[in-house]
C-alpha positions as MATLAB code, in Angstrom:
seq = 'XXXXXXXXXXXXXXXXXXXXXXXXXXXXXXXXXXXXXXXXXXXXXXXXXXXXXXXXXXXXXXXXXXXXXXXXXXXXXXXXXXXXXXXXXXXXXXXXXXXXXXXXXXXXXXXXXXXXXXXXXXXXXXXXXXXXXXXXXXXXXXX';
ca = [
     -31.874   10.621   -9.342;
     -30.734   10.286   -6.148;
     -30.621    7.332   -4.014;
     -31.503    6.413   -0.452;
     -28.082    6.183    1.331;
     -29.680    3.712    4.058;
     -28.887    0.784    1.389;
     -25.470    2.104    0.568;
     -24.625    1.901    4.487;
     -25.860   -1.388    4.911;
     -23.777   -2.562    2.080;
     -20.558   -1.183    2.829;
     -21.056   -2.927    6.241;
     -21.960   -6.539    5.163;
     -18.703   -5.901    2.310;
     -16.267   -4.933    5.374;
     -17.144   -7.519    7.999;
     -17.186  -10.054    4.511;
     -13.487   -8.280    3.732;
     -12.440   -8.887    7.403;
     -13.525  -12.221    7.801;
     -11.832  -13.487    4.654;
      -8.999  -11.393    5.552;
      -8.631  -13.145    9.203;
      -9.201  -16.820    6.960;
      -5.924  -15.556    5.037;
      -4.227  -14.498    7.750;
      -4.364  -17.342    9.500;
      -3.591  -19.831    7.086;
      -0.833  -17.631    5.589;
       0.480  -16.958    9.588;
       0.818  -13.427    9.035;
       0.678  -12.971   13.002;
       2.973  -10.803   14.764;
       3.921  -12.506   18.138;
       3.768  -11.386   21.797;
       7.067   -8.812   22.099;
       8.016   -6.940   25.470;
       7.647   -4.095   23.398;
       4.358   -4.336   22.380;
       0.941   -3.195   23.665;
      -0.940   -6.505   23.098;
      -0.044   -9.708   24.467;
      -1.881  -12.324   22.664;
      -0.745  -12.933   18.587;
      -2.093  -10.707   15.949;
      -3.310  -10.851   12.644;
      -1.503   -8.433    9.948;
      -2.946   -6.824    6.781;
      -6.775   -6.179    8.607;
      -7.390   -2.673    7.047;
      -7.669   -4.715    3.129;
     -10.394   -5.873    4.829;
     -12.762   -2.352    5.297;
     -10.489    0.737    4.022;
     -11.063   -0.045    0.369;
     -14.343   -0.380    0.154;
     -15.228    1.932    2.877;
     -13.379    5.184    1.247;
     -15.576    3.561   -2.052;
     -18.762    3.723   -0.103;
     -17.972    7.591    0.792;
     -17.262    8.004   -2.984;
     -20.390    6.580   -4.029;
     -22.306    9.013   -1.745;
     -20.841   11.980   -2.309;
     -20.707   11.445   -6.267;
     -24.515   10.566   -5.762;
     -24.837   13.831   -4.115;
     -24.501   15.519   -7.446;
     -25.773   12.586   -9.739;
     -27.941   15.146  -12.270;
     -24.185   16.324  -13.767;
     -22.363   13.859  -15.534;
     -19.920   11.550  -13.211;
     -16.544   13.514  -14.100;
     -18.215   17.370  -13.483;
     -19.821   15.776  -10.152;
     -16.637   14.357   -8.996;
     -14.919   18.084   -9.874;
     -17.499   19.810   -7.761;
     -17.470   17.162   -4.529;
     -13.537   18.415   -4.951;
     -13.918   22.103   -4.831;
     -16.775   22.580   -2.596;
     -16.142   19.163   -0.116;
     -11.997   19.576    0.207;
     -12.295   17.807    3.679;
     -13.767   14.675    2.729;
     -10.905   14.599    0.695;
      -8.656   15.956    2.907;
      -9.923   12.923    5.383;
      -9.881   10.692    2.727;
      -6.494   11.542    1.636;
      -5.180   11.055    5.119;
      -7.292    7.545    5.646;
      -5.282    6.162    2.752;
      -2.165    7.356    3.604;
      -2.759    5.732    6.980;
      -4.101    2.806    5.064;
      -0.893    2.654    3.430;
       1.401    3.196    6.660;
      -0.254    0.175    8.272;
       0.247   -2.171    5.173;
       4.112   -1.322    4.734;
       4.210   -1.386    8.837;
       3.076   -5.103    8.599;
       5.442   -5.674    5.800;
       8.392   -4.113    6.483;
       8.010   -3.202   10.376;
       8.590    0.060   10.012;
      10.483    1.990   12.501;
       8.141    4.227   14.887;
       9.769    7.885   13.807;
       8.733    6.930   10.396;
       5.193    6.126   11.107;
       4.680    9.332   13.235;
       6.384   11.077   10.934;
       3.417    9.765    8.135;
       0.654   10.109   10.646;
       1.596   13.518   10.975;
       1.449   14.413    7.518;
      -1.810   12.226    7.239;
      -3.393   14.478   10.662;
      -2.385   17.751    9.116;
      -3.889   17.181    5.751;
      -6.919   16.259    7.543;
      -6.412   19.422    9.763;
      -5.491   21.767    6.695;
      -8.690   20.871    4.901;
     -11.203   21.460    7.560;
     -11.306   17.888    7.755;
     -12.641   17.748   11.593;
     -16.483   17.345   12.693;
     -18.042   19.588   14.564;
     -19.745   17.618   17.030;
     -20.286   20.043   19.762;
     -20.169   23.820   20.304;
     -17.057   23.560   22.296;
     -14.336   24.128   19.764;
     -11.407   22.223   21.667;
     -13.766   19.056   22.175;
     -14.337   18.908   18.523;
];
């Protein structure tokens, strides 16, 4: 039985912005800020460690609908088929924790910016590699 994925939605939303808010309470009293720097795009102080706030339960809310997709097999033949016939969700998903990752060891150990692009590179090109990118209009260098 399938079910409605309106409720699904709604709940990964109210379990992000509840993530993110207790995240920013953390934060703050933690002071996991990073300060104004010349060479830095912002100039006000910023909070670290945001994505715990949304990725995780995010890339669980696109689990839970695409293993509901194929809810009249068992749970470990559904999850084998959302692999083999939906290789860019994981594709995207495989690059949104990888970035997921980046950012947390960037806010850690301030990584140095040839190492990030070098991860967001392999992050874009799995995306890429799997078909991972939306068609959203008939123009194929919009999309």
């Amino acid at each position: 039985m399938q079910i409605s994925l309106i409720p699904i939605y709604i709940l990964v939303f109210i379990f992000s912005y509840l993530g993110i808010f207790l995240v920013r309470i953390i934060v703050s009293k933690k002071n996991w800020t990073t300060k104004p720097r010349d060479d830095r795009w912002s100039g006000r102080v910023v909070g670290m460690h945001g994505g715990i706030g949304f990725v995780p339960i995010t890339l669980i809310g696109i689990l839970v609908v695409y293993v509901n997709q194929y809810s009249g097999h068992d749970k470990v033949s559904g999850l084998i088929a959302i692999i083999s016939e939906h290789q860019h969700i994981l594709g995207l998903m495989t690059g949104a924790i990888i970035m997921f990752f980046l950012g947390w060891a960037d806010d850690v150990l301030n990584l140095k910016p040839g190492i990030k692009l070098i991860f967001q590179f392999i992050a874009a090109s799995l995306v890429v590699f799997t078909d991972g990118g939306f068609q959203l209009t008939d123009f194929v260098l919009l999309n």
